[in-house]
Amino acid sequence: MQVNYEALIDETKNKMQKWQEINEQNMWELYSNKDGYIVYTKKNPENGIAMNRTQTEIARTPDQILDLVGDVNKRPLYDEKIETAHVIEQIDANTRIIYVRIKPPIPFMSSRDLVMVQKVYKQNDGIIIVCSKSIIHQKTPPIHKVERAEMHLSGWIIIPQPNQMTKIIAIQCFDPRGDVPQSVTNQYAKLQSDMMKAAVKYIALNYK
């Protein structure tokens, strides 16, 4: 694996761990608390791009959750906003280069796609982190009429709880790029919460 990929994803994971906490330093603002899903938003202090933080709990094991959200090939099973998703290159057992193409939120817009390095971290305390960040990959150049977006940070923090529940926190900072009205950018931001709800529903139905 190229050293810059390793350093890049490790740095991204560290940011996720730092920003996951709800405190004065992180300056998250409550957006909604409904049906067991708590959503916070804020601006990324590094670039001013909108960030989302969505949290819920589910009566499934961390490994069951990882089996779904850690496998990009399964993304279209639960996320109807995805046109296609697959692994470009498997670096090692926990690290891969992935490709995701997202349907446009409104007609007459182009699809957005992402090329990202993704890594799964399994900590000694039982917490699992699935972290992704956009990269430039020479073998996967931009596609005609598809806008290459940028994922500054995306990931799942999967935390076992003492009551046989598992807490899931999803954090995302996504720039759709291109000439996109603010109202549409807000729709993209909402996709993260929709994705978590769809993933949790799929896990509840298909993982026993």
GROMACS .gro file of C-alpha atoms in nm:
model
  208
    1MET     CA    1   0.000   0.000   0.000
    2GLN     CA    2   0.127   0.346  -0.082
    3VAL     CA    3   0.244   0.524   0.230
    4ASN     CA    4   0.035   0.834   0.156
    5TYR     CA    5  -0.286   0.625   0.148
    6GLU     CA    6  -0.204   0.474   0.488
    7ALA     CA    7  -0.124   0.810   0.644
    8LEU     CA    8  -0.427   0.972   0.484
    9ILE     CA    9  -0.681   0.722   0.616
   10ASP     CA   10  -0.520   0.707   0.962
   11GLU     CA   11  -0.545   1.086   0.986
   12THR     CA   12  -0.909   1.070   0.876
   13LYS     CA   13  -0.985   0.807   1.141
   14ASN     CA   14  -0.828   1.028   1.408
   15LYS     CA   15  -1.053   1.317   1.302
   16MET     CA   16  -1.359   1.094   1.323
   17GLN     CA   17  -1.269   0.990   1.676
   18LYS     CA   18  -1.209   1.351   1.775
   19TRP     CA   19  -1.531   1.483   1.618
   20GLN     CA   20  -1.762   1.204   1.734
   21GLU     CA   21  -1.807   1.357   2.079
   22ILE     CA   22  -2.090   1.601   2.148
   23ASN     CA   23  -1.912   1.878   2.338
   24GLU     CA   24  -1.841   2.250   2.327
   25GLN     CA   25  -1.517   2.202   2.136
   26ASN     CA   26  -1.683   2.011   1.851
   27MET     CA   27  -1.972   2.259   1.824
   28TRP     CA   28  -2.231   2.013   1.689
   29GLU     CA   29  -2.581   2.159   1.657
   30LEU     CA   30  -2.884   1.935   1.707
   31TYR     CA   31  -3.077   1.904   1.380
   32SER     CA   32  -3.337   1.640   1.468
   33ASN     CA   33  -3.420   1.372   1.725
   34LYS     CA   34  -3.691   1.144   1.591
   35ASP     CA   35  -3.772   0.772   1.588
   36GLY     CA   36  -3.450   0.683   1.767
   37TYR     CA   37  -3.220   0.871   1.529
   38ILE     CA   38  -3.032   1.176   1.656
   39VAL     CA   39  -2.884   1.401   1.387
   40TYR     CA   40  -2.633   1.680   1.439
   41THR     CA   41  -2.480   1.918   1.187
   42LYS     CA   42  -2.193   2.165   1.176
   43LYS     CA   43  -1.939   2.315   0.938
   44ASN     CA   44  -1.610   2.136   0.895
   45PRO     CA   45  -1.361   2.373   1.065
   46GLU     CA   46  -1.102   2.290   0.799
   47ASN     CA   47  -1.300   2.377   0.486
   48GLY     CA   48  -1.647   2.508   0.579
   49ILE     CA   49  -1.825   2.211   0.416
   50ALA     CA   50  -2.138   2.087   0.593
   51MET     CA   51  -2.097   1.779   0.812
   52ASN     CA   52  -2.357   1.539   0.950
   53ARG     CA   53  -2.344   1.315   1.254
   54THR     CA   54  -2.623   1.056   1.289
   55GLN     CA   55  -2.660   0.821   1.586
   56THR     CA   56  -2.886   0.531   1.680
   57GLU     CA   57  -2.880   0.193   1.859
   58ILE     CA   58  -2.974  -0.153   1.733
   59ALA     CA   59  -3.008  -0.496   1.892
   60ARG     CA   60  -2.745  -0.657   1.671
   61THR     CA   61  -2.376  -0.734   1.723
   62PRO     CA   62  -2.094  -0.508   1.600
   63ASP     CA   63  -1.976  -0.784   1.364
   64GLN     CA   64  -2.322  -0.813   1.207
   65ILE     CA   65  -2.325  -0.438   1.145
   66LEU     CA   66  -1.972  -0.447   1.007
   67ASP     CA   67  -2.065  -0.730   0.771
   68LEU     CA   68  -2.305  -0.493   0.595
   69VAL     CA   69  -2.160  -0.142   0.621
   70GLY     CA   70  -1.798  -0.254   0.581
   71ASP     CA   71  -1.867  -0.425   0.246
   72VAL     CA   72  -1.913  -0.170  -0.033
   73ASN     CA   73  -2.045  -0.440  -0.266
   74LYS     CA   74  -2.352  -0.466  -0.038
   75ARG     CA   75  -2.424  -0.093  -0.043
   76PRO     CA   76  -2.686  -0.114  -0.323
   77LEU     CA   77  -2.878  -0.377  -0.120
   78TYR     CA   78  -2.995  -0.117   0.130
   79ASP     CA   79  -2.919   0.223  -0.023
   80GLU     CA   80  -3.150   0.304  -0.314
   81LYS     CA   81  -2.954   0.622  -0.389
   82ILE     CA   82  -2.658   0.418  -0.517
   83GLU     CA   83  -2.619   0.340  -0.887
   84THR     CA   84  -2.317   0.115  -0.840
   85ALA     CA   85  -2.050   0.036  -0.580
   86HIS     CA   86  -1.754  -0.201  -0.587
   87VAL     CA   87  -1.397  -0.261  -0.477
   88ILE     CA   88  -1.135  -0.130  -0.719
   89GLU     CA   89  -0.833  -0.269  -0.537
   90GLN     CA   90  -0.787  -0.478  -0.222
   91ILE     CA   91  -0.478  -0.347  -0.044
   92ASP     CA   92  -0.483  -0.581   0.256
   93ALA     CA   93  -0.737  -0.757   0.476
   94ASN     CA   94  -0.867  -0.428   0.620
   95THR     CA   95  -0.787  -0.171   0.351
   96ARG     CA   96  -0.926  -0.126   0.002
   97ILE     CA   97  -0.986   0.128  -0.272
   98ILE     CA   98  -1.357   0.158  -0.345
   99TYR     CA   99  -1.582   0.318  -0.607
  100VAL     CA  100  -1.932   0.454  -0.539
  101ARG     CA  101  -2.167   0.628  -0.783
  102ILE     CA  102  -2.464   0.822  -0.641
  103LYS     CA  103  -2.786   0.894  -0.828
  104PRO     CA  104  -2.868   1.264  -0.875
  105PRO     CA  105  -3.119   1.395  -0.617
  106ILE     CA  106  -3.315   1.585  -0.884
  107PRO     CA  107  -3.374   1.536  -1.259
  108PHE     CA  108  -3.134   1.685  -1.515
  109MET     CA  109  -2.838   1.670  -1.278
  110SER     CA  110  -2.542   1.443  -1.338
  111SER     CA  111  -2.462   1.153  -1.110
  112ARG     CA  112  -2.181   1.197  -0.858
  113ASP     CA  113  -1.908   0.941  -0.808
  114LEU     CA  114  -1.636   0.883  -0.552
  115VAL     CA  115  -1.306   0.700  -0.543
  116MET     CA  116  -1.203   0.643  -0.183
  117VAL     CA  117  -0.960   0.459   0.036
  118GLN     CA  118  -1.149   0.266   0.304
  119LYS     CA  119  -1.010   0.096   0.613
  120VAL     CA  120  -1.163  -0.108   0.895
  121TYR     CA  121  -1.015  -0.058   1.241
  122LYS     CA  122  -1.093  -0.309   1.517
  123GLN     CA  123  -0.991  -0.173   1.858
  124ASN     CA  124  -0.909  -0.369   2.173
  125ASP     CA  125  -1.213  -0.219   2.348
  126GLY     CA  126  -1.447  -0.378   2.093
  127ILE     CA  127  -1.515  -0.059   1.900
  128ILE     CA  128  -1.505  -0.093   1.521
  129ILE     CA  129  -1.441   0.204   1.292
  130VAL     CA  130  -1.504   0.195   0.917
  131CYS     CA  131  -1.344   0.502   0.764
  132SER     CA  132  -1.333   0.637   0.405
  133LYS     CA  133  -1.182   0.937   0.230
  134SER     CA  134  -1.154   1.049  -0.132
  135ILE     CA  135  -0.828   0.994  -0.316
  136ILE     CA  136  -0.687   1.036  -0.666
  137HIS     CA  137  -0.649   0.693  -0.824
  138GLN     CA  138  -0.463   0.682  -1.156
  139LYS     CA  139  -0.651   0.372  -1.274
  140THR     CA  140  -0.993   0.529  -1.210
  141PRO     CA  141  -1.006   0.870  -1.383
  142PRO     CA  142  -1.322   1.083  -1.394
  143ILE     CA  143  -1.601   0.957  -1.621
  144HIS     CA  144  -1.764   1.168  -1.891
  145LYS     CA  145  -2.092   1.325  -1.773
  146VAL     CA  146  -2.039   1.201  -1.416
  147GLU     CA  147  -1.920   1.462  -1.164
  148ARG     CA  148  -1.631   1.344  -0.947
  149ALA     CA  149  -1.733   1.450  -0.595
  150GLU     CA  150  -1.513   1.460  -0.287
  151MET     CA  151  -1.568   1.281   0.042
  152HIS     CA  152  -1.357   1.467   0.294
  153LEU     CA  153  -1.454   1.217   0.560
  154SER     CA  154  -1.704   0.937   0.591
  155GLY     CA  155  -1.739   0.653   0.833
  156TRP     CA  156  -1.914   0.441   1.087
  157ILE     CA  157  -1.822   0.408   1.454
  158ILE     CA  158  -1.970   0.086   1.592
  159ILE     CA  159  -1.975   0.072   1.972
  160PRO     CA  160  -2.090  -0.231   2.176
  161GLN     CA  161  -2.316  -0.144   2.470
  162PRO     CA  162  -2.359  -0.335   2.801
  163ASN     CA  163  -2.730  -0.402   2.734
  164GLN     CA  164  -2.674  -0.622   2.426
  165MET     CA  165  -2.735  -0.321   2.205
  166THR     CA  166  -2.485  -0.162   1.968
  167LYS     CA  167  -2.454   0.214   1.921
  168ILE     CA  168  -2.385   0.332   1.566
  169ILE     CA  169  -2.249   0.675   1.484
  170ALA     CA  170  -2.213   0.783   1.120
  171ILE     CA  171  -2.014   1.097   1.036
  172GLN     CA  172  -1.986   1.244   0.687
  173CYS     CA  173  -1.843   1.551   0.516
  174PHE     CA  174  -1.936   1.540   0.146
  175ASP     CA  175  -1.873   1.797  -0.129
  176PRO     CA  176  -2.081   1.718  -0.440
  177ARG     CA  177  -1.869   1.952  -0.652
  178GLY     CA  178  -1.993   2.117  -0.968
  179ASP     CA  179  -2.255   2.391  -0.995
  180VAL     CA  180  -2.498   2.273  -0.729
  181PRO     CA  181  -2.762   2.497  -0.563
  182GLN     CA  182  -2.751   2.509  -0.183
  183SER     CA  183  -3.091   2.342  -0.163
  184VAL     CA  184  -2.954   2.042  -0.352
  185THR     CA  185  -2.639   2.035  -0.140
  186ASN     CA  186  -2.867   2.007   0.163
  187GLN     CA  187  -3.038   1.709   0.001
  188TYR     CA  188  -2.702   1.538  -0.037
  189ALA     CA  189  -2.631   1.602   0.331
  190LYS     CA  190  -2.961   1.435   0.420
  191LEU     CA  191  -2.856   1.119   0.234
  192GLN     CA  192  -2.632   1.015   0.524
  193SER     CA  193  -2.920   0.993   0.770
  194ASP     CA  194  -3.135   0.814   0.512
  195MET     CA  195  -2.851   0.569   0.449
  196MET     CA  196  -2.817   0.484   0.820
  197LYS     CA  197  -3.192   0.428   0.856
  198ALA     CA  198  -3.193   0.202   0.550
  199ALA     CA  199  -2.889   0.007   0.673
  200VAL     CA  200  -3.039  -0.044   1.019
  201LYS     CA  201  -3.368  -0.161   0.868
  202TYR     CA  202  -3.183  -0.407   0.641
  203ILE     CA  203  -2.976  -0.543   0.933
  204ALA     CA  204  -3.288  -0.586   1.148
  205LEU     CA  205  -3.459  -0.787   0.876
  206ASN     CA  206  -3.167  -0.994   0.749
  207TYR     CA  207  -2.932  -1.050   1.046
  208LYS     CA  208  -3.058  -1.266   1.332
   0.00000   0.00000   0.00000
